[in-house]
Coordinates of C-alpha atoms in Angstrom, one line a residue:
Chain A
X1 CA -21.7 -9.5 16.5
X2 CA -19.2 -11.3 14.9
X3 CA -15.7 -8.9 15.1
X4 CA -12.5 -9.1 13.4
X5 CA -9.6 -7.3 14.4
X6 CA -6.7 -6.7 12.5
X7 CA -3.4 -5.3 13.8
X8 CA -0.3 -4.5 11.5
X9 CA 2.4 -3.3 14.0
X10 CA 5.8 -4.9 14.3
X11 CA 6.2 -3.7 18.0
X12 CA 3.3 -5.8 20.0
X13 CA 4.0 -3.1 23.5
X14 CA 3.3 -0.3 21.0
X15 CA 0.4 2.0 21.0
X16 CA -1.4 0.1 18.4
X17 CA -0.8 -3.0 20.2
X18 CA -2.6 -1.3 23.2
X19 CA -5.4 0.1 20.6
X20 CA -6.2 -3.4 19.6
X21 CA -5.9 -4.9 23.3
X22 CA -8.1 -2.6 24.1
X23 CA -10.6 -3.2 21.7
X24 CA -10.4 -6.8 21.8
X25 CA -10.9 -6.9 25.3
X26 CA -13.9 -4.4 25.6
X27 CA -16.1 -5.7 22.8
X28 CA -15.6 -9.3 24.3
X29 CA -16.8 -8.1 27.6
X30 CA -19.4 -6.8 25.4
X31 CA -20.7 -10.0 24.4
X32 CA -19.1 -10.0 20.9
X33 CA -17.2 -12.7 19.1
X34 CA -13.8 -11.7 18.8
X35 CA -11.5 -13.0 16.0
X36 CA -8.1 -11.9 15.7
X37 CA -5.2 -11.2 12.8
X38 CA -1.8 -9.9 14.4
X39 CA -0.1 -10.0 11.4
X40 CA 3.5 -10.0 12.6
X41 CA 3.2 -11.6 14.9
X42 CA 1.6 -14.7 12.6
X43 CA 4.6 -14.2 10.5
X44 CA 2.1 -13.3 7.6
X45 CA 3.7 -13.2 3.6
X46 CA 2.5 -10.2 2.1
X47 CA 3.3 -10.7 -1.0
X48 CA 0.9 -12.3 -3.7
X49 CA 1.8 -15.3 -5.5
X50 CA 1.3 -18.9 -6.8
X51 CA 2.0 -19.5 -2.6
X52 CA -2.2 -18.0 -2.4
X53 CA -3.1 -21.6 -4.1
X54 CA -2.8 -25.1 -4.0
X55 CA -4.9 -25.7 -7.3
X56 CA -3.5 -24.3 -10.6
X57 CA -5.3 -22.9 -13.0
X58 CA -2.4 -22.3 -15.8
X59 CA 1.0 -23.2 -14.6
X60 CA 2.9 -21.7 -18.2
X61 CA 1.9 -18.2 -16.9
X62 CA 0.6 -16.6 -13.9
X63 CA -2.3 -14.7 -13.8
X64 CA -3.3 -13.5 -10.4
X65 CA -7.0 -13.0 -10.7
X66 CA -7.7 -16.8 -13.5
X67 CA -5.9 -18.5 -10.4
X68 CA -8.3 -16.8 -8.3
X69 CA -11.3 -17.6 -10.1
X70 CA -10.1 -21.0 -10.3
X71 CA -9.1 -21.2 -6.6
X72 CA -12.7 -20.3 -5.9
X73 CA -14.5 -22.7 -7.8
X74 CA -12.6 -25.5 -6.8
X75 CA -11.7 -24.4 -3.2
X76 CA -7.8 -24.2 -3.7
X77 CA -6.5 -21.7 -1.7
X78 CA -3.0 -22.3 0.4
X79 CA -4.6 -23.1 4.1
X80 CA -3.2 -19.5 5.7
X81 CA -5.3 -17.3 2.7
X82 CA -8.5 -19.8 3.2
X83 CA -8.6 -19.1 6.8
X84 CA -8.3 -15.3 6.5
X85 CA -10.8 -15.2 3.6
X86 CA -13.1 -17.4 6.7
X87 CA -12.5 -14.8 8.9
X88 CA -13.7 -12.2 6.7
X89 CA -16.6 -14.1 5.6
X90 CA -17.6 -14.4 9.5
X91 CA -17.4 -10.7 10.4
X92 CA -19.7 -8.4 10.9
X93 CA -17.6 -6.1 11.5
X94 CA -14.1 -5.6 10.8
X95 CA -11.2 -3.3 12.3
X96 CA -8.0 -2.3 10.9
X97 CA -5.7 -1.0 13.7
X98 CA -2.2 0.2 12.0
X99 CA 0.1 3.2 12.0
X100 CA -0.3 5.1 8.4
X101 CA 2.8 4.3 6.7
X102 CA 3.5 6.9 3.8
X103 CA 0.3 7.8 3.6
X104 CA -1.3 4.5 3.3
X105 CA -1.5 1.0 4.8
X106 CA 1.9 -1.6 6.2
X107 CA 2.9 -3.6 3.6
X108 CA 2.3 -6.0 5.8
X109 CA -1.3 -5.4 5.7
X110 CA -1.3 -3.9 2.2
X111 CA -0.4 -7.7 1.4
X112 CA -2.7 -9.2 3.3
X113 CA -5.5 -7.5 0.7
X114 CA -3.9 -8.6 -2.0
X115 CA -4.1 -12.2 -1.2
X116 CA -6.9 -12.2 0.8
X117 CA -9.7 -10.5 -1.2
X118 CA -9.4 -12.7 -4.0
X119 CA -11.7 -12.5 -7.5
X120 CA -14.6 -15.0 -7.4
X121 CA -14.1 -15.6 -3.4
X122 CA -14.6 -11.5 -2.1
X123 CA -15.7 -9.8 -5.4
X124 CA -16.8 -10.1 -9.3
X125 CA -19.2 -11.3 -11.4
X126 CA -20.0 -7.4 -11.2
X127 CA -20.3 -7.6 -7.6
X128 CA -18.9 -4.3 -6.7
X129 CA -19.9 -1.6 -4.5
X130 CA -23.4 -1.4 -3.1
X131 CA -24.0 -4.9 -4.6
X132 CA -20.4 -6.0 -3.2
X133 CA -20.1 -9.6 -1.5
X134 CA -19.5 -7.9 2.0
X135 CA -22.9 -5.5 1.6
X136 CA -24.5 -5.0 5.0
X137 CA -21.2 -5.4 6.6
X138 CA -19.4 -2.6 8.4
X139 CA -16.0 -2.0 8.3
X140 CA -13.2 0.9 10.6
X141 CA -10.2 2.1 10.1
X142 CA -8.1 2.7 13.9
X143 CA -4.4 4.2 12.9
X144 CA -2.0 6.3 14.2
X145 CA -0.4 9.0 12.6
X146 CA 3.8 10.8 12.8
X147 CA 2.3 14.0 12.1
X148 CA 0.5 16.3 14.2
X149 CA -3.6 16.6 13.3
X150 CA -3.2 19.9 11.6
X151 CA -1.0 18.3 9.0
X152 CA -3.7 16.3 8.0
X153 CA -6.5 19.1 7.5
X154 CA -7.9 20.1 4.2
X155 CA -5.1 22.9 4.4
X156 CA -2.4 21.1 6.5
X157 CA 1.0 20.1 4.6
X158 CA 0.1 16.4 4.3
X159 CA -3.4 17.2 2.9
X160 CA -6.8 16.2 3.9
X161 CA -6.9 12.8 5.9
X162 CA -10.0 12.2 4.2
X163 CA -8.8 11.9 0.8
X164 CA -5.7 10.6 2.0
X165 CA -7.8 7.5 3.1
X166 CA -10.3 7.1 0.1
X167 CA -8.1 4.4 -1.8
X168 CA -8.6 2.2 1.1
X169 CA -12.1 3.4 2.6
X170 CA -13.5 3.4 -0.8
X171 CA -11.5 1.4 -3.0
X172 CA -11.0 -1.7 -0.5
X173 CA -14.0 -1.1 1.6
X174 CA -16.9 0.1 0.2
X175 CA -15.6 -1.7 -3.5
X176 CA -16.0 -4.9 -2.0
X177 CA -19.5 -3.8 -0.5
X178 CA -18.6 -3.0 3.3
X179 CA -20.1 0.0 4.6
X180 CA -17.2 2.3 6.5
X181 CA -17.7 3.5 9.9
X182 CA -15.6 7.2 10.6
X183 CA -12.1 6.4 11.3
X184 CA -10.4 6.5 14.7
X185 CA -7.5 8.4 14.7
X186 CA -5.0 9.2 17.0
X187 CA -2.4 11.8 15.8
X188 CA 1.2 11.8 17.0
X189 CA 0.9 9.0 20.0
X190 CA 5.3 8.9 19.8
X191 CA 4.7 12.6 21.3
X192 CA 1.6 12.7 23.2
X193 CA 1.8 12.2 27.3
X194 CA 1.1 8.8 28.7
X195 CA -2.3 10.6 30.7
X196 CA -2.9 11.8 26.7
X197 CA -2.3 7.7 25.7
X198 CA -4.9 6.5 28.5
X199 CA -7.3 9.1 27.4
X200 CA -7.3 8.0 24.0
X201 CA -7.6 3.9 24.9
X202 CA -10.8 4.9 27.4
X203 CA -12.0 6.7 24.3
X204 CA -11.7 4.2 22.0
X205 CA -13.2 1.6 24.7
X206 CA -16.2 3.8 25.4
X207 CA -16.8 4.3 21.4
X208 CA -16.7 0.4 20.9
X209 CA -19.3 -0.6 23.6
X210 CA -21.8 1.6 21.3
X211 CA -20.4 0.5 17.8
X212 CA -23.3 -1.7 17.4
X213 CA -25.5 1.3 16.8
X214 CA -23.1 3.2 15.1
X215 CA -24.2 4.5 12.0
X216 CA -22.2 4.4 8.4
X217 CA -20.0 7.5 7.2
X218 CA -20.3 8.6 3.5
X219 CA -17.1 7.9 1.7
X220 CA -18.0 10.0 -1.3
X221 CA -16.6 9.4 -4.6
X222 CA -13.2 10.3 -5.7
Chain B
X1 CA 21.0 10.3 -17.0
X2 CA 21.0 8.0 -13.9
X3 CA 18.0 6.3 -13.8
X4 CA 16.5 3.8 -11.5
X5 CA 14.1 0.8 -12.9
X6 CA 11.9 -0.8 -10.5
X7 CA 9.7 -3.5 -10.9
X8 CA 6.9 -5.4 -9.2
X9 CA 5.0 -8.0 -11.0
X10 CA 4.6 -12.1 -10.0
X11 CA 4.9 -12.7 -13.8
X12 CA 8.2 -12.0 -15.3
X13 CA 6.4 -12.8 -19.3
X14 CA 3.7 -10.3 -18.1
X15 CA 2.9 -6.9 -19.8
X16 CA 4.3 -5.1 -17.3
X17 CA 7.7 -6.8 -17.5
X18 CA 7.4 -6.2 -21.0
X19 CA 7.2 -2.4 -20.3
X20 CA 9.8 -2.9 -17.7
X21 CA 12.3 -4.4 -20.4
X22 CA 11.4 -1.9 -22.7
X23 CA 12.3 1.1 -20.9
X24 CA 15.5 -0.8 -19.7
X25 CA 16.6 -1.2 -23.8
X26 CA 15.5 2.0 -24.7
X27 CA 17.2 4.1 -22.1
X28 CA 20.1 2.3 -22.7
X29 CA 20.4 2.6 -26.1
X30 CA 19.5 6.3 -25.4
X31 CA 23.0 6.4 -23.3
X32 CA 21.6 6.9 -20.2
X33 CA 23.0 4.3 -17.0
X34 CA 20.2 2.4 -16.0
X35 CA 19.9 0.4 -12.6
X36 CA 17.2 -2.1 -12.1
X37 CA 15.2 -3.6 -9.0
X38 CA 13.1 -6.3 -9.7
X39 CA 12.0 -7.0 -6.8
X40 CA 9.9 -10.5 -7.3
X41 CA 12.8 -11.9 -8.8
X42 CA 15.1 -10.3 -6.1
X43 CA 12.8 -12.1 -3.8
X44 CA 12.5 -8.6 -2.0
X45 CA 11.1 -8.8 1.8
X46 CA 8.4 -6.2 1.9
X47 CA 8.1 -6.5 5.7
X48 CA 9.4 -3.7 7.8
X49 CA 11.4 -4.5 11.0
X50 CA 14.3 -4.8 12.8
X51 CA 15.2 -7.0 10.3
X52 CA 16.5 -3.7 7.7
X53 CA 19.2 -2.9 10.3
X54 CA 22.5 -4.6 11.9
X55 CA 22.4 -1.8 14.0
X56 CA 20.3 -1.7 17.4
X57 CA 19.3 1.5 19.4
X58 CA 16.9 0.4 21.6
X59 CA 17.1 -3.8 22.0
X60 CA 13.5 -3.9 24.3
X61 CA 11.4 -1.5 22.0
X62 CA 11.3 -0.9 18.7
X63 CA 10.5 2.2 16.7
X64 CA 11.4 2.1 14.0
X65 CA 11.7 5.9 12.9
X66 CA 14.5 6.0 16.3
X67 CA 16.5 3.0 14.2
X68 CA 16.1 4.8 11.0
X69 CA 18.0 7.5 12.0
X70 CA 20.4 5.1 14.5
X71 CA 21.2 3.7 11.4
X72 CA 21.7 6.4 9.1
X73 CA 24.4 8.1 11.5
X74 CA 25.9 4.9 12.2
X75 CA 26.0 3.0 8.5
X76 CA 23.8 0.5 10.2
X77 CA 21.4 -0.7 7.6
X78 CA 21.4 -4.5 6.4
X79 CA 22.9 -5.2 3.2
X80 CA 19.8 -5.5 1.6
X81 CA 18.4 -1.6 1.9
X82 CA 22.1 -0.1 1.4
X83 CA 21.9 -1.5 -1.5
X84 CA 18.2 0.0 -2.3
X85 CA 18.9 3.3 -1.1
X86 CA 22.3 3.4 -2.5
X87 CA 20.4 2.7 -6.4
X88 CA 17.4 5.9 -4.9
X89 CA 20.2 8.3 -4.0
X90 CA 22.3 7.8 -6.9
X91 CA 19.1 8.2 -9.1
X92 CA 18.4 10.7 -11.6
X93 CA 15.1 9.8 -12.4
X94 CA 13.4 7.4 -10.8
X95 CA 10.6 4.9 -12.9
X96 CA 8.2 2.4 -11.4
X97 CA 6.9 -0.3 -13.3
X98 CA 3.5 -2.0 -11.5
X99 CA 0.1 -3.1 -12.2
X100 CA -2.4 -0.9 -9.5
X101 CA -3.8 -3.3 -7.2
X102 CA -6.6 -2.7 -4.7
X103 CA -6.5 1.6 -5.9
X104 CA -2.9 1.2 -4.6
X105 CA 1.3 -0.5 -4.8
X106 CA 1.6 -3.9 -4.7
X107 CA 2.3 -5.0 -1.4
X108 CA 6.3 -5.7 -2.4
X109 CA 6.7 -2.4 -3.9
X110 CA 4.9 -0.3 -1.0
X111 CA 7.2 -2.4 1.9
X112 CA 9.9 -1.4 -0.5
X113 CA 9.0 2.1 0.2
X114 CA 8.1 1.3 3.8
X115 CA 11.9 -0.4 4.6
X116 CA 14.3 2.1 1.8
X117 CA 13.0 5.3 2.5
X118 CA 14.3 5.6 6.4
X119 CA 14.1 8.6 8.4
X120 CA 17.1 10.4 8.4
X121 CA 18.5 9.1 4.9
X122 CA 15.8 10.0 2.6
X123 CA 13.6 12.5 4.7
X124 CA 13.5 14.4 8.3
X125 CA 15.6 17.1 9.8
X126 CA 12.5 19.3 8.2
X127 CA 13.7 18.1 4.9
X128 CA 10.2 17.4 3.2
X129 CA 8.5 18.2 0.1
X130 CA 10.1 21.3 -1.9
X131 CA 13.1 21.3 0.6
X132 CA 13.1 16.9 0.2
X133 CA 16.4 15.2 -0.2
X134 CA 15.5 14.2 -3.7
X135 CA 14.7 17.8 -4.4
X136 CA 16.0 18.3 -8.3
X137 CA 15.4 14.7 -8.8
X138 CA 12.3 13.4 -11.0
X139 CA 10.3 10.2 -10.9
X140 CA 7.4 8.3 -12.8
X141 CA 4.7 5.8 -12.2
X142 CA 3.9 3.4 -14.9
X143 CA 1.3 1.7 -14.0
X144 CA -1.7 -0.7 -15.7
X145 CA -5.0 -1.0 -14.3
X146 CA -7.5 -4.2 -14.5
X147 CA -10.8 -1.7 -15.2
X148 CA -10.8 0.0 -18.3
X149 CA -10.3 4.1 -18.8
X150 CA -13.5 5.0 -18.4
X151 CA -13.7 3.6 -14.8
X152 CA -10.9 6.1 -13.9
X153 CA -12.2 9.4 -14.9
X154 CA -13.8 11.6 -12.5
X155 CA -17.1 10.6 -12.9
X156 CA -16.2 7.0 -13.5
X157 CA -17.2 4.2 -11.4
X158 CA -13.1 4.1 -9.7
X159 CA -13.1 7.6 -10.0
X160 CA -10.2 10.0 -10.8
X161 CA -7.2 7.7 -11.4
X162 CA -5.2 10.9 -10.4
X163 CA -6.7 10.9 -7.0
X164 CA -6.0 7.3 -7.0
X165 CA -2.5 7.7 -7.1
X166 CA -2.1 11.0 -4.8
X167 CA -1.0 9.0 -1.9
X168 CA 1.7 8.1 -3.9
X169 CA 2.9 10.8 -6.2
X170 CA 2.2 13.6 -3.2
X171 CA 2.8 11.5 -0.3
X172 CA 5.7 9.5 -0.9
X173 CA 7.2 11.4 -4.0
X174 CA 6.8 14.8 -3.4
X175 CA 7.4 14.4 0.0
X176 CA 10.7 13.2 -0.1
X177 CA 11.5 16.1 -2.7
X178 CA 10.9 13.8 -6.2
X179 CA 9.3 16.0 -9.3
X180 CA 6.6 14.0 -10.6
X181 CA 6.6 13.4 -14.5
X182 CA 3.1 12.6 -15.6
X183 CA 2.0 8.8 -15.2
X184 CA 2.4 6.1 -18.0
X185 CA -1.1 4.2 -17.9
X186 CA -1.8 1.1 -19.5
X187 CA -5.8 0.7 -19.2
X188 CA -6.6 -2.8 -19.3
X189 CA -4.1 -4.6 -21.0
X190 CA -5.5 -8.1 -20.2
X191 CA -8.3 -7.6 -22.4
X192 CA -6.5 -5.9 -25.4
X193 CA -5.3 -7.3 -28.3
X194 CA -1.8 -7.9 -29.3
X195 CA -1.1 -5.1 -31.6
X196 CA -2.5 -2.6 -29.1
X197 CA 0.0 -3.6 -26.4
X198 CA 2.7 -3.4 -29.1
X199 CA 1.5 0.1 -30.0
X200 CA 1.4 0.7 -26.3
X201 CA 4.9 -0.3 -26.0
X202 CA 6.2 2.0 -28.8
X203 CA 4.4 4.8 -27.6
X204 CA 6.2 4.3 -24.0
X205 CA 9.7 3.8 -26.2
X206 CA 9.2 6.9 -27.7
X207 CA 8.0 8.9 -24.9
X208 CA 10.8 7.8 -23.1
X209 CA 13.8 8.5 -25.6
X210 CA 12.6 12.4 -24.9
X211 CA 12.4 12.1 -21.1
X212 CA 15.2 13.9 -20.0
X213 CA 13.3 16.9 -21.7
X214 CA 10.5 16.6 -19.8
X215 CA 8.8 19.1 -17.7
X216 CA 7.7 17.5 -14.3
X217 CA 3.5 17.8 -13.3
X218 CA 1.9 19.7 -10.4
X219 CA 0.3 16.7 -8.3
X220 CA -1.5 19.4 -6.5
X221 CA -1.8 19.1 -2.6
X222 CA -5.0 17.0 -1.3

């Protein structure tokens, strides 16, 4: 398969920078083609604007999704957007390894959806959902949590992980057609033992050698 | 009142700016003090890193939770997020201005969150939810979408706009002890006509010249 990995962590020697090591290096032995976004460490602007384009479509007033249209039909996306929209259109799978930040994604990777799953190029034209662009691609979710695992349960104090996670498994994900694989989550790494740490990478490593014949989680609807 | 404006749109002529300026006028007019980010025009750097702090704790590994709190006991944040937390402590009420892209913030107002609300100056010490430091305080989403209302109700093709924004209104508001006043929603504004965004306007004008009488909504736990 064709793999993209994304990691959104500011400290490359943390525990997500090990996650994504890890997987990188494991599904390459694997025989997979590996593609790679570190985000900070590419120095990558999160934060939409008329920077996403070299074409304009109306230069009086900006319209995020006319200039994406535009950009679409006559190829005019700013080099670093066109080359993550490539990756994207070359995976046939695709991980996002990040720490959940106040309950949802980095900016820094938050941004990188904004300006990277652009109208016309990634969806539209009703291509939503099970008809989505990306249908018959598989997407995962690898983050870390500050909060202990019983937080995050149905009746924890942070709520349900599950719903915590919909905007992005099934308004990101699944909207743009990828199917969602369960999430891998490690809970509380800043407190867990460094045998606990290793436990969890051999984990991971021994789940991605079989993600091939993983099968698709249901989402659900909101 | 004391009340805190923030803004995140590309388009300073958009309808969100328009709702932004509107709330600024009629607050004002209403007597209350009214501060403002803008945070496009501010050219705000959603990216969370060492980069919020002129303080250093650990100079060969960064977490950034550890700086938080260095630089909370130690007055150690960069100009830039004194300034932000400064305008969210000194806050009343609390309003921001944004259209929902990809089910979530824009990426500049969720690094916003991510860099301004550190560890030991807005939350922590157990101080979360009910017991928050902004306990007593009250804040409100305004908000447009791109797909129209009936996409956004439970059994609509988004699904339930208020599970939408849960993350937000429970995880980040809540959380750091914020009442939550019931979201202003703009459905589709793009493809309304010009007297409907002007009613639309009024109707947020009006809403908001009674808004220190407002009772706060339960956001419910996930």
């Amino acid at each position: 398969m064709n793999i993209l990995l994304v990691l959104a962590h500011p400290e490359r020697q943390s525990f997500n920078g090990a996650m994504f090591d890890t997987a990188a290096a494991t599904l390459r032995s694997a025989g997979h083609t590996v593609a790679t976004s570190d985000l900070y460490r590419m120095n990558f602007d999160p934060v939409s604007s008329r920077r996403n384009f070299t074409s304009v479509k109306d230069a009086g007033y900006l319209k995020l999704q006319q200039e994406e249209l535009h950009a679409s039909a006559t190829g005019g996306f700013a080099a670093e957007i066109e080359q993550e929209i490539a990756k994207v259109e070359a995976a046939d799978l695709m991980i996002w390894q990040f720490p959940l930040w106040w309950f949802g994604l980095p900016a820094i990777l938050k941004g990188w959806v904004d300006r990277v799953f652009a109208m016309g190029r990634t969806y539209g034209n009703g291509r939503i959902y099970d008809s989505g662009r990306f249908a018959g691609r598989r997407a995962l979710l690898s983050l870390t949590t500050g909060g202990p695992e019983a937080a995050y349960r149905p009746d924890g104090f942070n709520g349900d992980l599950g719903v915590i996670l919909k905007p992005i498994q099934r308004g990101i994900l699944n909207f743009t057609g990828f199917s969602v694989l369960a999430p891998q989550v490690c809970y509380a790494p800043v407190r867990a033992e460094d045998a606990e740490r290793a436990a969890w990478l051999a984990a991971w490593a021994a789940r991605l050698q079989a993600v091939e014949r993983e099968e698709a989680v249901e989402v659900g609807r909101y």
